Coordinates of C-alpha atoms in Angstrom, one line a residue:
X751 CA 10.5 116.4 126.0
X752 CA 12.8 115.8 128.9
X753 CA 14.4 112.4 129.6
X754 CA 12.2 110.5 132.1
X755 CA 14.8 110.5 134.9
X756 CA 15.5 114.2 134.5
X757 CA 11.8 115.0 134.6
X758 CA 11.3 112.8 137.7
X759 CA 14.3 114.1 139.6
X760 CA 13.7 117.8 138.9
X761 CA 9.9 117.6 139.6
X762 CA 10.7 116.0 142.9
X763 CA 13.4 118.5 143.8
X764 CA 11.3 121.5 142.9
X765 CA 8.3 120.2 144.7
X766 CA 10.4 119.5 147.8
X767 CA 11.9 123.0 147.7
X768 CA 8.6 124.7 147.2
X769 CA 7.1 123.0 150.3
X770 CA 10.1 124.0 152.5
X771 CA 11.0 127.5 151.4
X772 CA 9.3 130.5 149.8
X773 CA 12.7 131.9 148.7
X774 CA 12.9 130.1 145.4
X775 CA 12.0 132.3 142.4
X776 CA 12.8 130.0 139.5
X777 CA 14.7 126.8 138.7
X778 CA 16.3 126.3 135.3
X779 CA 18.2 123.5 133.6
X780 CA 21.4 124.0 131.6
X781 CA 24.3 121.6 130.6
X782 CA 23.8 118.4 128.6
X783 CA 20.0 118.4 129.3
X784 CA 19.6 121.9 127.8
X785 CA 21.8 120.9 124.9
X786 CA 19.6 117.8 124.3
X787 CA 22.4 115.4 124.8
X788 CA 21.7 113.9 128.3
X789 CA 22.8 110.3 128.7
X790 CA 21.4 108.5 131.7
X791 CA 24.2 107.0 133.8
X792 CA 26.8 109.2 132.1
X793 CA 25.6 112.8 132.3
X794 CA 24.9 115.2 135.2
X795 CA 21.7 117.0 135.7
X796 CA 22.8 120.7 135.9
X797 CA 20.5 123.3 137.4
X798 CA 20.4 126.8 138.5
X799 CA 18.0 128.1 141.2
X800 CA 17.3 131.8 141.5
X801 CA 16.6 132.9 145.1
X802 CA 14.6 136.1 146.0
X803 CA 17.0 137.1 148.8
X804 CA 20.2 135.9 150.3
X805 CA 19.5 132.5 151.9
X806 CA 19.1 132.5 155.7
X807 CA 20.3 129.6 157.8
X808 CA 16.7 128.4 157.7
X809 CA 16.7 128.5 153.9
X810 CA 20.0 126.6 153.8
X811 CA 18.6 123.9 156.0
X812 CA 15.4 123.7 153.9
X813 CA 17.5 123.4 150.7
X814 CA 19.6 120.7 152.2
X815 CA 16.6 118.7 153.4
X816 CA 15.0 118.9 150.0
X817 CA 18.2 117.5 148.4
X818 CA 18.5 114.8 151.0
X819 CA 14.9 113.7 150.3
X820 CA 15.6 113.5 146.6
X821 CA 18.7 111.5 147.1
X822 CA 16.8 109.0 149.2
X823 CA 14.0 108.6 146.7
X824 CA 16.1 108.8 143.5
X825 CA 19.6 107.6 144.6
X826 CA 21.0 106.8 141.2
X827 CA 21.1 110.2 139.7
X828 CA 23.9 112.8 139.6
X829 CA 22.5 116.3 140.2
X830 CA 24.5 119.5 140.7
X831 CA 23.5 123.1 140.8
X832 CA 23.8 126.5 142.4
X833 CA 21.4 128.9 144.3
X834 CA 22.1 132.5 143.4
X835 CA 20.4 135.9 143.3
X836 CA 19.0 137.2 140.0
X837 CA 21.4 140.1 140.0
X838 CA 24.3 137.7 140.1
X839 CA 23.5 135.9 136.8
X840 CA 26.4 136.2 134.4
X841 CA 29.0 137.1 137.0
X842 CA 32.2 135.3 138.1
X843 CA 31.9 133.1 141.2
X844 CA 34.2 135.6 143.1
X845 CA 31.8 138.4 142.3
X846 CA 28.6 136.6 143.4
X847 CA 27.3 138.0 146.7
X848 CA 25.5 134.9 147.9
X849 CA 26.2 131.4 146.5
X850 CA 25.1 128.0 147.6
X851 CA 26.2 125.0 145.5
X852 CA 25.0 121.4 145.5
X853 CA 27.9 119.3 144.4
X854 CA 29.0 115.7 145.0
X855 CA 25.8 115.1 147.0
X856 CA 26.6 117.9 149.5
X857 CA 25.5 121.5 149.9
X858 CA 28.4 123.9 150.0
X859 CA 28.2 127.4 151.3
X860 CA 31.7 128.4 150.2
X861 CA 31.2 128.0 146.5
X862 CA 33.0 124.6 146.2
X863 CA 32.3 122.9 143.0
X864 CA 30.4 125.9 141.5
X865 CA 30.1 125.5 137.7
X866 CA 29.5 129.1 137.0
X867 CA 31.5 130.4 134.0
X868 CA 31.0 131.9 130.6
X869 CA 30.0 128.5 129.2
X870 CA 27.3 128.1 131.9
X871 CA 25.9 131.6 131.2
X872 CA 26.0 131.0 127.4
X873 CA 24.0 127.8 127.6
X874 CA 21.6 129.1 130.2
X875 CA 20.8 132.2 128.1
X876 CA 20.4 130.4 124.8
X877 CA 19.1 127.0 125.8
X878 CA 18.0 127.2 129.5
X879 CA 14.9 125.1 130.3
X880 CA 12.6 126.5 133.0
X881 CA 11.5 123.8 135.5
X882 CA 9.8 125.9 138.2
X883 CA 8.7 129.4 139.0
X884 CA 8.8 132.6 137.1
X885 CA 10.0 132.8 133.5
X886 CA 13.1 135.0 133.5
X887 CA 14.7 137.3 131.0
X888 CA 18.4 136.7 130.9
X889 CA 19.6 140.2 130.0
X890 CA 23.3 139.8 130.9
X891 CA 25.8 140.0 128.1
X892 CA 28.3 137.3 127.2
X893 CA 30.8 138.7 124.8
X894 CA 32.4 136.3 122.4
X895 CA 35.9 137.5 123.5
X896 CA 35.0 136.6 127.1
X897 CA 33.9 133.2 126.1
X898 CA 36.9 132.5 123.9
X899 CA 39.3 133.8 126.5
X900 CA 37.8 131.5 129.2
X901 CA 38.0 128.5 126.8
X902 CA 41.6 129.1 125.8
X903 CA 42.7 129.7 129.4
X904 CA 41.0 126.5 130.5
X905 CA 42.6 124.7 127.6
X906 CA 46.1 125.9 128.5
X907 CA 45.8 125.1 132.2
X908 CA 43.4 122.2 133.1
X909 CA 43.6 120.4 129.8
X910 CA 47.4 120.8 129.5
X911 CA 47.7 119.3 132.9
X912 CA 45.8 116.3 131.6
X913 CA 48.2 116.0 128.6
X914 CA 51.2 116.2 130.9
X915 CA 49.9 113.5 133.2
X916 CA 49.0 111.2 130.3
X917 CA 52.4 111.8 128.6
X918 CA 54.2 111.1 131.8
X919 CA 52.3 107.8 132.1
X920 CA 53.1 106.9 128.6
X921 CA 56.8 107.5 129.0
X922 CA 57.0 105.3 132.1
X923 CA 55.4 102.2 130.6
X924 CA 56.9 99.5 128.4
X925 CA 55.4 96.6 126.3
X926 CA 55.3 94.3 129.3
X927 CA 53.3 96.8 131.5
X928 CA 49.6 96.5 132.2
X929 CA 47.5 99.6 131.6
X930 CA 44.1 99.6 133.3
X931 CA 41.6 99.5 130.4
X932 CA 38.8 101.1 132.4
X933 CA 40.9 104.0 133.5
X934 CA 42.1 104.5 130.0
X935 CA 38.4 104.3 128.8
X936 CA 37.6 107.2 131.2
X937 CA 40.6 109.3 130.0
X938 CA 39.7 108.7 126.3
X939 CA 36.1 109.8 126.8
X940 CA 36.8 112.7 129.1
X941 CA 39.8 114.2 127.3
X942 CA 38.9 113.5 123.7
X943 CA 35.4 114.9 123.9
X944 CA 36.3 117.6 126.4
X945 CA 39.1 119.1 124.2
X946 CA 37.1 118.8 121.1
X947 CA 34.5 121.0 122.8
X948 CA 37.1 123.6 123.3
X949 CA 38.2 123.4 119.6
X950 CA 34.5 123.7 118.5
X951 CA 33.9 126.8 120.6
X952 CA 37.1 128.5 119.4
X953 CA 36.4 127.7 115.8
X954 CA 32.6 128.1 115.6
X955 CA 32.0 130.7 118.3
X956 CA 29.3 128.5 119.8
X957 CA 28.9 125.7 122.3
X958 CA 28.1 122.0 121.7
X959 CA 27.7 118.9 123.8
X960 CA 30.3 116.3 124.2
X961 CA 28.7 113.9 121.7
X962 CA 28.2 116.9 119.4
X963 CA 31.9 117.7 119.7
X964 CA 32.8 114.1 118.9
X965 CA 30.9 114.1 115.6
X966 CA 32.3 117.6 114.8
X967 CA 35.8 116.1 115.3
X968 CA 35.0 113.3 112.9
X969 CA 33.9 115.8 110.3
X970 CA 36.7 118.3 110.8
X971 CA 39.8 116.3 111.8
X972 CA 42.1 114.0 109.7
X973 CA 40.8 110.4 109.4
X974 CA 43.7 109.0 111.5
X975 CA 41.9 110.3 114.6
X976 CA 38.4 109.0 113.8
X977 CA 38.8 105.6 115.5
X978 CA 39.8 107.2 118.8
X979 CA 36.9 109.7 118.6
X980 CA 34.4 107.0 117.8
X981 CA 35.7 105.1 120.9
X982 CA 35.2 108.2 123.0
X983 CA 31.6 108.6 121.8
X984 CA 30.8 105.0 122.4
X985 CA 32.3 105.1 125.9
X986 CA 30.3 108.3 126.7
X987 CA 27.2 106.4 125.6
X988 CA 28.1 103.5 127.9
X989 CA 28.4 101.2 125.0
X990 CA 32.2 100.8 124.7
X991 CA 33.3 99.8 121.2
X992 CA 37.1 99.5 121.1
X993 CA 39.2 100.1 117.9
X994 CA 42.6 99.2 119.5
X995 CA 44.1 95.8 120.4
X996 CA 46.9 97.5 122.4
X997 CA 46.4 99.8 125.4
X998 CA 49.8 101.3 124.8
X999 CA 49.0 102.1 121.2
X1000 CA 45.7 103.6 122.4
X1001 CA 47.4 105.8 125.0
X1002 CA 50.0 106.8 122.5
X1003 CA 47.3 108.0 120.0
X1004 CA 45.4 109.7 122.8
X1005 CA 48.4 111.8 123.8
X1006 CA 49.1 112.6 120.2
X1007 CA 45.5 113.7 119.5
X1008 CA 45.3 115.9 122.6
X1009 CA 48.6 117.6 121.6
X1010 CA 47.2 118.2 118.1
X1011 CA 44.0 119.7 119.5
X1012 CA 45.9 121.9 121.9
X1013 CA 48.1 123.3 119.1
X1014 CA 45.3 123.7 116.7
X1015 CA 43.0 125.5 119.1
X1016 CA 45.8 127.9 120.1
X1017 CA 46.7 128.5 116.4
X1018 CA 43.1 129.4 115.6
X1019 CA 42.7 131.5 118.7
X1020 CA 45.8 133.5 117.9
X1021 CA 44.6 134.1 114.3
X1022 CA 41.2 135.3 115.6
X1023 CA 42.7 137.7 118.2
X1024 CA 44.8 139.3 115.5
X1025 CA 41.8 139.8 113.2
X1026 CA 39.8 141.4 116.1
X1027 CA 42.7 143.8 116.9

């Protein structure tokens, strides 16, 4: 059973789309909802709409109007998704012939904010939830090497940039400095659970939610990291429960944990690639 806000939002969007355009074949949910880990006020509602033909300017206006109507009626929900052709499922954004993306409460025709990658295709194929239209057969292939390659590349670019920024912040503060607790809360939740998801995928050849990754970390990682991981889980659930009296100490441990996860994920990836070869 879907969370009430997800059900209400997607029912309204699909209804509005269907009355404005005949070009929508199906609408599916993926992301945290499909992984059964949606948290109201903390999670996005991720969807993918399959269109029958490349959207015309009239279709684009109809889709925009449908989203504007939903935003007015249900303003406190974060929804994001793409409109693509059936033949483009499983492809890279650069290979997709026609792509509309609703992101940050705006409809983009240039692919901005598109969340289409091997993780998206994996979740959609294995856990996608049909909300509207025809039931589809997702016959595209997602090779495990492709999934792992994407994850390690993301780890060594996006997540390394996070580590560098946090380490730079740590090196510039002293005991008398004030560290914004709310900003650090955000970094603890986003980075800890985000990088644990990368580790989980590389080690288990599967995908889990952020909360799932947190509990996986508690199970698999040394006990010294458990307090920080518990913090990240509680922040994600919008019920912050802090284990640290010092923000500097918390930032220090966060940087150390992220470095540990980065090294461990790369170590495991290297071993697995050698075994495959």
